[in-house]
XYZ file of C-alpha atoms in Angstrom:
219
model
C -14.480 21.313 37.839
C -16.261 24.568 38.545
C -16.026 26.990 35.617
C -16.566 30.666 36.407
C -18.003 32.808 33.616
C -17.686 36.529 34.465
C -20.412 38.695 32.945
C -20.896 42.450 33.217
C -24.175 44.046 32.157
C -22.812 47.583 32.537
C -22.645 49.129 29.038
C -22.046 45.742 27.368
C -19.800 45.676 24.296
C -19.398 49.456 24.104
C -16.719 49.134 21.420
C -19.428 47.840 19.082
C -21.447 51.049 19.453
C -20.622 52.124 15.892
C -22.171 48.937 14.525
C -24.899 47.880 16.951
C -27.482 49.811 18.935
C -27.480 49.661 22.733
C -30.282 47.081 22.811
C -28.569 45.000 20.118
C -25.309 45.021 22.073
C -27.111 43.876 25.203
C -28.849 41.090 23.285
C -25.570 40.004 21.697
C -23.785 39.938 25.063
C -26.492 37.745 26.577
C -26.548 35.462 23.524
C -22.774 34.974 23.761
C -23.058 34.257 27.478
C -25.617 31.536 26.758
C -23.425 30.080 23.987
C -20.399 29.932 26.308
C -22.309 28.439 29.240
C -23.919 25.827 27.016
C -20.541 24.824 25.527
C -19.112 24.442 29.046
C -22.081 22.353 30.194
C -21.631 20.099 27.147
C -18.138 19.180 28.388
C -19.636 17.786 31.583
C -18.099 20.518 33.752
C -20.086 22.877 35.993
C -20.495 26.496 34.809
C -21.282 29.263 37.274
C -21.976 32.784 36.053
C -20.306 35.558 38.047
C -22.475 38.557 37.153
C -22.611 42.197 38.181
C -26.392 41.953 38.557
C -29.055 39.213 38.476
C -29.239 37.584 35.059
C -31.105 34.581 33.733
C -29.244 32.129 31.507
C -31.401 29.845 29.377
C -29.518 26.999 27.694
C -30.558 23.847 25.871
C -29.916 21.463 28.749
C -31.873 20.436 31.807
C -29.151 21.705 34.105
C -29.820 24.876 36.067
C -27.049 27.450 35.706
C -26.153 29.056 39.056
C -25.531 32.803 39.067
C -23.514 34.615 41.726
C -24.018 38.381 41.816
C -20.881 40.383 42.584
C -20.752 44.067 41.675
C -17.029 44.446 42.357
C -14.258 44.737 39.787
C -13.489 41.635 37.716
C -10.132 40.822 39.339
C -11.480 41.117 42.889
C -14.624 39.099 42.193
C -12.773 36.282 40.450
C -10.037 36.068 43.081
C -12.568 35.781 45.880
C -14.390 33.040 43.966
C -11.112 31.169 43.392
C -10.244 31.356 47.080
C -13.709 30.292 48.287
C -12.986 28.304 51.479
C -16.299 26.440 51.269
C -15.292 24.739 48.019
C -13.875 21.223 48.059
C -11.337 19.524 45.781
C -12.748 17.978 42.612
C -10.978 14.701 43.340
C -10.889 13.457 46.962
C -7.488 11.912 46.244
C -6.037 15.238 45.130
C -6.048 18.093 47.687
C -5.787 20.701 44.947
C -8.962 22.467 43.902
C -9.349 23.006 40.171
C -11.292 26.010 38.953
C -11.522 27.514 35.486
C -12.370 31.014 34.317
C -13.838 31.427 30.827
C -14.863 34.828 29.490
C -18.476 35.317 28.443
C -17.704 36.714 24.984
C -15.947 33.629 23.576
C -18.833 32.967 21.210
C -16.741 30.654 19.012
C -15.884 28.322 21.903
C -16.911 24.708 21.358
C -17.015 21.800 23.796
C -13.984 20.354 22.009
C -11.908 23.520 22.369
C -12.898 23.847 26.023
C -12.167 20.178 26.700
C -8.636 20.754 25.389
C -8.270 23.565 27.935
C -9.753 21.645 30.853
C -7.763 18.459 30.199
C -4.359 20.115 29.748
C -1.705 19.446 32.374
C -0.240 22.281 34.415
C -0.775 24.192 37.638
C -2.043 27.021 35.465
C -3.410 26.557 31.943
C -3.801 29.721 29.873
C -5.698 30.402 26.658
C -4.404 33.843 25.623
C -6.510 36.290 23.693
C -5.413 38.578 20.931
C -3.751 41.783 22.095
C -2.259 40.356 25.277
C -5.406 39.466 27.159
C -6.373 36.248 28.922
C -9.519 34.618 27.587
C -9.564 31.459 29.688
C -7.677 29.898 32.590
C -7.548 26.680 34.527
C -6.101 27.164 38.009
C -4.823 24.265 40.112
C -2.228 26.079 42.239
C -3.580 27.301 45.613
C -1.499 30.507 45.601
C -2.262 31.686 42.066
C -4.494 34.744 41.714
C -5.636 36.610 38.620
C -4.939 40.181 37.497
C -7.044 41.296 34.542
C -5.659 44.834 34.228
C -3.839 45.623 30.953
C -1.815 42.872 29.278
C -3.098 40.196 31.618
C -1.474 37.302 29.742
C 1.988 38.594 30.659
C 0.837 39.372 34.195
C -0.455 35.836 34.627
C 2.835 34.349 33.432
C 4.642 36.522 35.991
C 2.246 35.608 38.796
C 2.636 31.904 38.001
C 6.426 32.235 38.112
C 6.263 34.131 41.404
C 4.283 31.324 43.122
C 6.232 28.500 41.463
C 3.347 27.267 39.319
C 3.875 25.325 36.110
C 2.168 26.849 33.051
C 0.658 25.281 29.959
C -0.482 27.502 27.093
C -3.347 26.518 24.791
C -3.121 27.739 21.201
C -6.727 27.806 20.001
C -8.325 30.146 17.494
C -11.745 29.553 19.036
C -10.575 30.442 22.528
C -8.386 33.327 21.362
C -11.265 35.103 19.605
C -13.303 37.322 21.893
C -16.020 39.409 20.273
C -15.134 43.006 21.157
C -14.661 44.985 17.938
C -16.670 45.362 14.735
C -14.132 43.263 12.815
C -14.717 40.417 15.280
C -18.297 40.118 14.043
C -16.960 38.704 10.785
C -15.312 35.885 12.749
C -18.659 35.203 14.371
C -20.447 35.009 11.011
C -17.735 32.789 9.489
C -17.205 30.358 12.357
C -20.215 30.711 14.664
C -23.390 28.644 14.661
C -24.899 29.438 18.059
C -27.292 32.040 19.401
C -24.934 34.982 18.872
C -24.278 34.195 15.205
C -27.984 33.595 14.608
C -28.815 36.940 16.238
C -26.454 38.768 13.866
C -27.858 37.049 10.793
C -31.435 37.753 11.858
C -30.477 41.416 12.351
C -29.456 41.538 8.680
C -25.676 41.254 8.958
C -23.706 39.480 6.263
C -20.069 39.116 5.262
C -18.555 41.949 3.239
C -15.533 41.024 1.083
C -15.597 44.074 -1.137
C -12.567 45.850 0.349
C -9.988 43.116 0.064
C -10.665 41.806 3.563
C -13.578 40.146 5.266
C -15.833 42.476 7.219
C -19.554 42.775 7.882
C -22.305 44.888 6.467
C -26.008 45.202 7.082
C -28.407 44.232 4.361
């Protein structure tokens, strides 16, 4: 299965600007991308980065990670990649083409969590994010297309119903947690052990439990 990983280098992680400098946000975004791609590769599936500009992805495997540069909006770029007429079905006995889309900021994703997503039955398999977003998809229905504007989880349920696609939802903390806000960094320090979590720790971040909830502070 081909797994698309959209990545935008334009003002990465701007909502973390109150916590991280511009260079730190860029480094974190690239570290999370590498963590996600490496977790996908560990499942035996084939990651392909869909980036807004050329980007190198170094992971701890011998496999080369292909990068397709597409400067267009996320929805347009992903839909064109899904509909790629040069692609062939994953299984010669099944005319359906399977393709997955996994966001580049799912730094808590593990091969096990991703395998649960990839192996689930359904024309469309959805891993919703917090706040109504869609963090990961598996698409097996030829007429299904994505729409990442606004509450995309609800939009994707509607689109699936419109084309007659069956839907399976994956309830996974690791796939539901995208690193967008300062509070999300605490999740990364608690549950992460990859490049992104290491980067935060090396930058002096630690857990802060002094206000009755878990947050982060800089040493």
